[in-house]
PDB file of N, CA and C in Angstrom:
ATOM      1  N   MET A   1      16.295  14.850  -1.156  1.00  0.00           N
ATOM      2  CA  MET A   1      16.812  13.966  -0.142  1.00  0.00           C
ATOM      3  C   MET A   1      15.743  12.939   0.219  1.00  0.00           C
ATOM      4  N   LEU A   2      16.146  11.696   0.339  1.00  0.00           N
ATOM      5  CA  LEU A   2      15.217  10.631   0.708  1.00  0.00           C
ATOM      6  C   LEU A   2      14.898  10.702   2.194  1.00  0.00           C
ATOM      7  N   PRO A   3      13.667  10.340   2.557  1.00  0.00           N
ATOM      8  CA  PRO A   3      13.320  10.336   3.984  1.00  0.00           C
ATOM      9  C   PRO A   3      14.109   9.254   4.715  1.00  0.00           C
ATOM     10  N   ALA A   4      14.315   9.477   6.003  1.00  0.00           N
ATOM     11  CA  ALA A   4      15.009   8.490   6.813  1.00  0.00           C
ATOM     12  C   ALA A   4      14.157   7.226   6.919  1.00  0.00           C
ATOM     13  N   VAL A   5      14.808   6.086   6.913  1.00  0.00           N
ATOM     14  CA  VAL A   5      14.102   4.819   7.043  1.00  0.00           C
ATOM     15  C   VAL A   5      14.784   3.985   8.113  1.00  0.00           C
ATOM     16  N   SER A   6      14.053   3.045   8.648  1.00  0.00           N
ATOM     17  CA  SER A   6      14.591   2.119   9.622  1.00  0.00           C
ATOM     18  C   SER A   6      14.464   0.713   9.086  1.00  0.00           C
ATOM     19  N   ARG A   7      15.381  -0.140   9.473  1.00  0.00           N
ATOM     20  CA  ARG A   7      15.338  -1.535   9.072  1.00  0.00           C
ATOM     21  C   ARG A   7      14.703  -2.357  10.184  1.00  0.00           C
ATOM     22  N   PHE A   8      14.025  -3.413   9.786  1.00  0.00           N
ATOM     23  CA  PHE A   8      13.456  -4.334  10.758  1.00  0.00           C
ATOM     24  C   PHE A   8      13.338  -5.718  10.123  1.00  0.00           C
ATOM     25  N   GLY A   9      13.194  -6.703  10.941  1.00  0.00           N
ATOM     26  CA  GLY A   9      13.033  -8.060  10.455  1.00  0.00           C
ATOM     27  C   GLY A   9      11.585  -8.490  10.574  1.00  0.00           C
ATOM     28  N   ALA A  10      11.194  -9.406   9.733  1.00  0.00           N
ATOM     29  CA  ALA A  10       9.826  -9.928   9.785  1.00  0.00           C
ATOM     30  C   ALA A  10       9.866 -11.397   9.393  1.00  0.00           C
ATOM     31  N   ARG A  11       8.885 -12.127   9.852  1.00  0.00           N
ATOM     32  CA  ARG A  11       8.777 -13.555   9.527  1.00  0.00           C
ATOM     33  C   ARG A  11       7.480 -13.788   8.763  1.00  0.00           C
ATOM     34  N   PHE A  12       7.598 -14.576   7.705  1.00  0.00           N
ATOM     35  CA  PHE A  12       6.446 -14.889   6.868  1.00  0.00           C
ATOM     36  C   PHE A  12       6.430 -16.374   6.573  1.00  0.00           C
ATOM     37  N   SER A  13       5.253 -16.888   6.346  1.00  0.00           N
ATOM     38  CA  SER A  13       5.158 -18.297   5.946  1.00  0.00           C
ATOM     39  C   SER A  13       5.779 -18.434   4.550  1.00  0.00           C
ATOM     40  N   PRO A  14       6.248 -19.625   4.219  1.00  0.00           N
ATOM     41  CA  PRO A  14       6.823 -19.817   2.872  1.00  0.00           C
ATOM     42  C   PRO A  14       5.851 -19.430   1.755  1.00  0.00           C
ATOM     43  N   ASP A  15       4.563 -19.734   1.932  1.00  0.00           N
ATOM     44  CA  ASP A  15       3.576 -19.391   0.899  1.00  0.00           C
ATOM     45  C   ASP A  15       3.424 -17.882   0.758  1.00  0.00           C
ATOM     46  N   ASP A  16       3.346 -17.172   1.893  1.00  0.00           N
ATOM     47  CA  ASP A  16       3.213 -15.714   1.841  1.00  0.00           C
ATOM     48  C   ASP A  16       4.449 -15.078   1.217  1.00  0.00           C
ATOM     49  N   LEU A  17       5.619 -15.552   1.609  1.00  0.00           N
ATOM     50  CA  LEU A  17       6.851 -14.999   1.060  1.00  0.00           C
ATOM     51  C   LEU A  17       6.947 -15.252  -0.435  1.00  0.00           C
ATOM     52  N   ALA A  18       6.539 -16.438  -0.874  1.00  0.00           N
ATOM     53  CA  ALA A  18       6.542 -16.738  -2.313  1.00  0.00           C
ATOM     54  C   ALA A  18       5.596 -15.800  -3.055  1.00  0.00           C
ATOM     55  N   ALA A  19       4.439 -15.529  -2.483  1.00  0.00           N
ATOM     56  CA  ALA A  19       3.475 -14.614  -3.115  1.00  0.00           C
ATOM     57  C   ALA A  19       4.037 -13.198  -3.179  1.00  0.00           C
ATOM     58  N   ILE A  20       4.705 -12.777  -2.124  1.00  0.00           N
ATOM     59  CA  ILE A  20       5.306 -11.434  -2.105  1.00  0.00           C
ATOM     60  C   ILE A  20       6.410 -11.341  -3.154  1.00  0.00           C
ATOM     61  N   ARG A  21       7.244 -12.356  -3.224  1.00  0.00           N
ATOM     62  CA  ARG A  21       8.320 -12.370  -4.233  1.00  0.00           C
ATOM     63  C   ARG A  21       7.742 -12.336  -5.644  1.00  0.00           C
ATOM     64  N   GLU A  22       6.696 -13.111  -5.874  1.00  0.00           N
ATOM     65  CA  GLU A  22       6.072 -13.147  -7.199  1.00  0.00           C
ATOM     66  C   GLU A  22       5.480 -11.785  -7.555  1.00  0.00           C
ATOM     67  N   ARG A  23       4.808 -11.159  -6.597  1.00  0.00           N
ATOM     68  CA  ARG A  23       4.243  -9.835  -6.865  1.00  0.00           C
ATOM     69  C   ARG A  23       5.336  -8.839  -7.204  1.00  0.00           C
ATOM     70  N   ALA A  24       6.410  -8.856  -6.435  1.00  0.00           N
ATOM     71  CA  ALA A  24       7.527  -7.947  -6.709  1.00  0.00           C
ATOM     72  C   ALA A  24       8.097  -8.201  -8.100  1.00  0.00           C
ATOM     73  N   ARG A  25       8.271  -9.478  -8.451  1.00  0.00           N
ATOM     74  CA  ARG A  25       8.831  -9.822  -9.753  1.00  0.00           C
ATOM     75  C   ARG A  25       7.926  -9.365 -10.894  1.00  0.00           C
ATOM     76  N   THR A  26       6.634  -9.650 -10.785  1.00  0.00           N
ATOM     77  CA  THR A  26       5.719  -9.299 -11.878  1.00  0.00           C
ATOM     78  C   THR A  26       5.531  -7.797 -12.013  1.00  0.00           C
ATOM     79  N   GLU A  27       5.699  -7.056 -10.906  1.00  0.00           N
ATOM     80  CA  GLU A  27       5.553  -5.602 -10.952  1.00  0.00           C
ATOM     81  C   GLU A  27       6.882  -4.895 -11.179  1.00  0.00           C
ATOM     82  N   GLY A  28       7.965  -5.661 -11.261  1.00  0.00           N
ATOM     83  CA  GLY A  28       9.276  -5.063 -11.501  1.00  0.00           C
ATOM     84  C   GLY A  28       9.743  -4.196 -10.341  1.00  0.00           C
ATOM     85  N   ARG A  29       9.402  -4.614  -9.127  1.00  0.00           N
ATOM     86  CA  ARG A  29       9.757  -3.837  -7.934  1.00  0.00           C
ATOM     87  C   ARG A  29      10.553  -4.714  -6.986  1.00  0.00           C
ATOM     88  N   SER A  30      11.130  -4.075  -5.996  1.00  0.00           N
ATOM     89  CA  SER A  30      11.854  -4.840  -4.989  1.00  0.00           C
ATOM     90  C   SER A  30      10.877  -5.380  -3.949  1.00  0.00           C
ATOM     91  N   ILE A  31      11.308  -6.417  -3.250  1.00  0.00           N
ATOM     92  CA  ILE A  31      10.498  -6.968  -2.173  1.00  0.00           C
ATOM     93  C   ILE A  31      10.294  -5.899  -1.103  1.00  0.00           C
ATOM     94  N   ALA A  32      11.327  -5.116  -0.834  1.00  0.00           N
ATOM     95  CA  ALA A  32      11.216  -4.044   0.163  1.00  0.00           C
ATOM     96  C   ALA A  32      10.135  -3.042  -0.219  1.00  0.00           C
ATOM     97  N   ASP A  33      10.009  -2.725  -1.517  1.00  0.00           N
ATOM     98  CA  ASP A  33       8.963  -1.809  -1.967  1.00  0.00           C
ATOM     99  C   ASP A  33       7.570  -2.394  -1.732  1.00  0.00           C
ATOM    100  N   VAL A  34       7.424  -3.686  -1.991  1.00  0.00           N
ATOM    101  CA  VAL A  34       6.131  -4.343  -1.780  1.00  0.00           C
ATOM    102  C   VAL A  34       5.783  -4.334  -0.298  1.00  0.00           C
ATOM    103  N   PHE A  35       6.757  -4.655   0.564  1.00  0.00           N
ATOM    104  CA  PHE A  35       6.526  -4.607   2.015  1.00  0.00           C
ATOM    105  C   PHE A  35       6.145  -3.199   2.453  1.00  0.00           C
ATOM    106  N   SER A  36       6.900  -2.226   1.968  1.00  0.00           N
ATOM    107  CA  SER A  36       6.655  -0.837   2.361  1.00  0.00           C
ATOM    108  C   SER A  36       5.246  -0.398   1.966  1.00  0.00           C
ATOM    109  N   GLU A  37       4.833  -0.740   0.757  1.00  0.00           N
ATOM    110  CA  GLU A  37       3.487  -0.389   0.306  1.00  0.00           C
ATOM    111  C   GLU A  37       2.430  -1.056   1.187  1.00  0.00           C
ATOM    112  N   ALA A  38       2.652  -2.325   1.549  1.00  0.00           N
ATOM    113  CA  ALA A  38       1.694  -3.043   2.387  1.00  0.00           C
ATOM    114  C   ALA A  38       1.562  -2.386   3.757  1.00  0.00           C
ATOM    115  N   VAL A  39       2.683  -1.961   4.314  1.00  0.00           N
ATOM    116  CA  VAL A  39       2.641  -1.289   5.617  1.00  0.00           C
ATOM    117  C   VAL A  39       1.909   0.039   5.483  1.00  0.00           C
ATOM    118  N   GLN A  40       2.211   0.806   4.445  1.00  0.00           N
ATOM    119  CA  GLN A  40       1.531   2.086   4.238  1.00  0.00           C
ATOM    120  C   GLN A  40       0.032   1.883   4.068  1.00  0.00           C
ATOM    121  N   ASP A  41      -0.368   0.854   3.316  1.00  0.00           N
ATOM    122  CA  ASP A  41      -1.788   0.565   3.141  1.00  0.00           C
ATOM    123  C   ASP A  41      -2.446   0.229   4.476  1.00  0.00           C
ATOM    124  N   GLN A  42      -1.763  -0.562   5.288  1.00  0.00           N
ATOM    125  CA  GLN A  42      -2.309  -0.938   6.594  1.00  0.00           C
ATOM    126  C   GLN A  42      -2.471   0.280   7.496  1.00  0.00           C
ATOM    127  N   VAL A  43      -1.467   1.156   7.512  1.00  0.00           N
ATOM    128  CA  VAL A  43      -1.546   2.380   8.320  1.00  0.00           C
ATOM    129  C   VAL A  43      -2.709   3.245   7.846  1.00  0.00           C
ATOM    130  N   ARG A  44      -2.852   3.373   6.523  1.00  0.00           N
ATOM    131  CA  ARG A  44      -3.950   4.172   5.962  1.00  0.00           C
ATOM    132  C   ARG A  44      -5.302   3.590   6.347  1.00  0.00           C
ATOM    133  N   LEU A  45      -5.432   2.275   6.249  1.00  0.00           N
ATOM    134  CA  LEU A  45      -6.697   1.639   6.606  1.00  0.00           C
ATOM    135  C   LEU A  45      -7.027   1.837   8.085  1.00  0.00           C
ATOM    136  N   ARG A  46      -6.038   1.751   8.941  1.00  0.00           N
ATOM    137  CA  ARG A  46      -6.275   1.955  10.380  1.00  0.00           C
ATOM    138  C   ARG A  46      -6.696   3.395  10.659  1.00  0.00           C
ATOM    139  N   ARG A  47      -6.073   4.326   9.954  1.00  0.00           N
ATOM    140  CA  ARG A  47      -6.466   5.734  10.128  1.00  0.00           C
ATOM    141  C   ARG A  47      -7.892   5.951   9.661  1.00  0.00           C
ATOM    142  N   GLN A  48      -8.243   5.318   8.561  1.00  0.00           N
ATOM    143  CA  GLN A  48      -9.592   5.476   8.018  1.00  0.00           C
ATOM    144  C   GLN A  48     -10.639   4.835   8.917  1.00  0.00           C
ATOM    145  N   ALA A  49     -10.234   3.880   9.730  1.00  0.00           N
ATOM    146  CA  ALA A  49     -11.186   3.226  10.621  1.00  0.00           C
ATOM    147  C   ALA A  49     -11.811   4.222  11.584  1.00  0.00           C
ATOM    148  N   SER A  50     -11.094   5.318  11.865  1.00  0.00           N
ATOM    149  CA  SER A  50     -11.627   6.319  12.778  1.00  0.00           C
ATOM    150  C   SER A  50     -12.377   7.432  12.045  1.00  0.00           C
ATOM    151  N   VAL A  51     -12.439   7.343  10.717  1.00  0.00           N
ATOM    152  CA  VAL A  51     -13.138   8.343   9.914  1.00  0.00           C
ATOM    153  C   VAL A  51     -14.625   7.994   9.883  1.00  0.00           C
ATOM    154  N   ARG A  52     -15.460   9.018   9.979  1.00  0.00           N
ATOM    155  CA  ARG A  52     -16.910   8.786   9.925  1.00  0.00           C
ATOM    156  C   ARG A  52     -17.267   8.054   8.629  1.00  0.00           C
ATOM    157  N   PRO A  53     -18.224   7.148   8.680  1.00  0.00           N
ATOM    158  CA  PRO A  53     -18.570   6.334   7.506  1.00  0.00           C
ATOM    159  C   PRO A  53     -18.920   7.159   6.270  1.00  0.00           C
ATOM    160  N   GLU A  54     -19.631   8.274   6.451  1.00  0.00           N
ATOM    161  CA  GLU A  54     -20.010   9.072   5.280  1.00  0.00           C
ATOM    162  C   GLU A  54     -18.803   9.748   4.639  1.00  0.00           C
ATOM    163  N   VAL A  55     -17.833  10.122   5.457  1.00  0.00           N
ATOM    164  CA  VAL A  55     -16.599  10.723   4.930  1.00  0.00           C
ATOM    165  C   VAL A  55     -15.772   9.651   4.222  1.00  0.00           C
ATOM    166  N   ARG A  56     -15.689   8.478   4.831  1.00  0.00           N
ATOM    167  CA  ARG A  56     -14.948   7.381   4.217  1.00  0.00           C
ATOM    168  C   ARG A  56     -15.546   7.023   2.864  1.00  0.00           C
ATOM    169  N   ALA A  57     -16.873   7.004   2.771  1.00  0.00           N
ATOM    170  CA  ALA A  57     -17.537   6.683   1.503  1.00  0.00           C
ATOM    171  C   ALA A  57     -17.179   7.709   0.436  1.00  0.00           C
ATOM    172  N   LEU A  58     -17.139   8.969   0.801  1.00  0.00           N
ATOM    173  CA  LEU A  58     -16.738  10.013  -0.148  1.00  0.00           C
ATOM    174  C   LEU A  58     -15.291   9.815  -0.591  1.00  0.00           C
ATOM    175  N   MET A  59     -14.421   9.527   0.369  1.00  0.00           N
ATOM    176  CA  MET A  59     -13.008   9.312   0.051  1.00  0.00           C
ATOM    177  C   MET A  59     -12.829   8.139  -0.902  1.00  0.00           C
ATOM    178  N   GLU A  60     -13.518   7.045  -0.625  1.00  0.00           N
ATOM    179  CA  GLU A  60     -13.418   5.868  -1.478  1.00  0.00           C
ATOM    180  C   GLU A  60     -13.955   6.162  -2.876  1.00  0.00           C
ATOM    181  N   GLY A  61     -15.043   6.924  -2.938  1.00  0.00           N
ATOM    182  CA  GLY A  61     -15.605   7.287  -4.243  1.00  0.00           C
ATOM    183  C   GLY A  61     -14.634   8.104  -5.068  1.00  0.00           C
ATOM    184  N   ILE A  62     -13.974   9.046  -4.424  1.00  0.00           N
ATOM    185  CA  ILE A  62     -12.970   9.861  -5.119  1.00  0.00           C
ATOM    186  C   ILE A  62     -11.813   8.986  -5.569  1.00  0.00           C
ATOM    187  N   TYR A  63     -11.347   8.106  -4.675  1.00  0.00           N
ATOM    188  CA  TYR A  63     -10.233   7.230  -5.039  1.00  0.00           C
ATOM    189  C   TYR A  63     -10.601   6.353  -6.232  1.00  0.00           C
ATOM    190  N   GLN A  64     -11.782   5.758  -6.206  1.00  0.00           N
ATOM    191  CA  GLN A  64     -12.193   4.883  -7.311  1.00  0.00           C
ATOM    192  C   GLN A  64     -12.303   5.664  -8.613  1.00  0.00           C
ATOM    193  N   LYS A  65     -12.843   6.865  -8.547  1.00  0.00           N
ATOM    194  CA  LYS A  65     -13.014   7.682  -9.750  1.00  0.00           C
ATOM    195  C   LYS A  65     -11.673   8.052 -10.369  1.00  0.00           C
ATOM    196  N   TYR A  66     -10.695   8.377  -9.522  1.00  0.00           N
ATOM    197  CA  TYR A  66      -9.400   8.855 -10.000  1.00  0.00           C
ATOM    198  C   TYR A  66      -8.260   7.868  -9.743  1.00  0.00           C
ATOM    199  N   GLU A  67      -8.584   6.594  -9.588  1.00  0.00           N
ATOM    200  CA  GLU A  67      -7.578   5.585  -9.249  1.00  0.00           C
ATOM    201  C   GLU A  67      -6.403   5.580 -10.221  1.00  0.00           C
ATOM    202  N   THR A  68      -6.686   5.639 -11.509  1.00  0.00           N
ATOM    203  CA  THR A  68      -5.589   5.602 -12.485  1.00  0.00           C
ATOM    204  C   THR A  68      -4.704   6.839 -12.379  1.00  0.00           C
ATOM    205  N   VAL A  69      -5.289   7.972 -12.060  1.00  0.00           N
ATOM    206  CA  VAL A  69      -4.511   9.200 -11.882  1.00  0.00           C
ATOM    207  C   VAL A  69      -3.611   9.066 -10.664  1.00  0.00           C
ATOM    208  N   PHE A  70      -4.160   8.569  -9.550  1.00  0.00           N
ATOM    209  CA  PHE A  70      -3.366   8.401  -8.334  1.00  0.00           C
ATOM    210  C   PHE A  70      -2.224   7.413  -8.569  1.00  0.00           C
ATOM    211  N   GLU A  71      -2.488   6.326  -9.284  1.00  0.00           N
ATOM    212  CA  GLU A  71      -1.450   5.341  -9.563  1.00  0.00           C
ATOM    213  C   GLU A  71      -0.350   5.932 -10.441  1.00  0.00           C
ATOM    214  N   ALA A  72      -0.737   6.729 -11.440  1.00  0.00           N
ATOM    215  CA  ALA A  72       0.253   7.366 -12.294  1.00  0.00           C
ATOM    216  C   ALA A  72       1.110   8.351 -11.496  1.00  0.00           C
ATOM    217  N   LEU A  73       0.485   9.107 -10.609  1.00  0.00           N
ATOM    218  CA  LEU A  73       1.237  10.041  -9.775  1.00  0.00           C
ATOM    219  C   LEU A  73       2.188   9.308  -8.836  1.00  0.00           C
ATOM    220  N   ALA A  74       1.771   8.177  -8.334  1.00  0.00           N
ATOM    221  CA  ALA A  74       2.611   7.412  -7.401  1.00  0.00           C
ATOM    222  C   ALA A  74       3.861   6.883  -8.102  1.00  0.00           C
ATOM    223  N   LYS A  75       3.810   6.698  -9.403  1.00  0.00           N
ATOM    224  CA  LYS A  75       4.957   6.178 -10.149  1.00  0.00           C
ATOM    225  C   LYS A  75       5.930   7.269 -10.567  1.00  0.00           C
ATOM    226  N   MET A  76       5.558   8.505 -10.364  1.00  0.00           N
ATOM    227  CA  MET A  76       6.430   9.625 -10.775  1.00  0.00           C
ATOM    228  C   MET A  76       7.585   9.788  -9.827  1.00  0.00           C
TER     229      MET A  76
END
């Protein structure tokens, strides 16, 4: 079962919207998927802002080392 989602409206400059559309097109994804990923990234970054710097450095190191694995898992 898919998680519940909510709809909302947003306003973007024509240049930003064109860039978002282009990214979605080149990645073969929907605009909604690109927006959703951007929001998730922003939430993750805000959460990490409260993480101690040494822990964040370890997390980033792990992510960089296994980035391709994480990306492959995200596509499953």
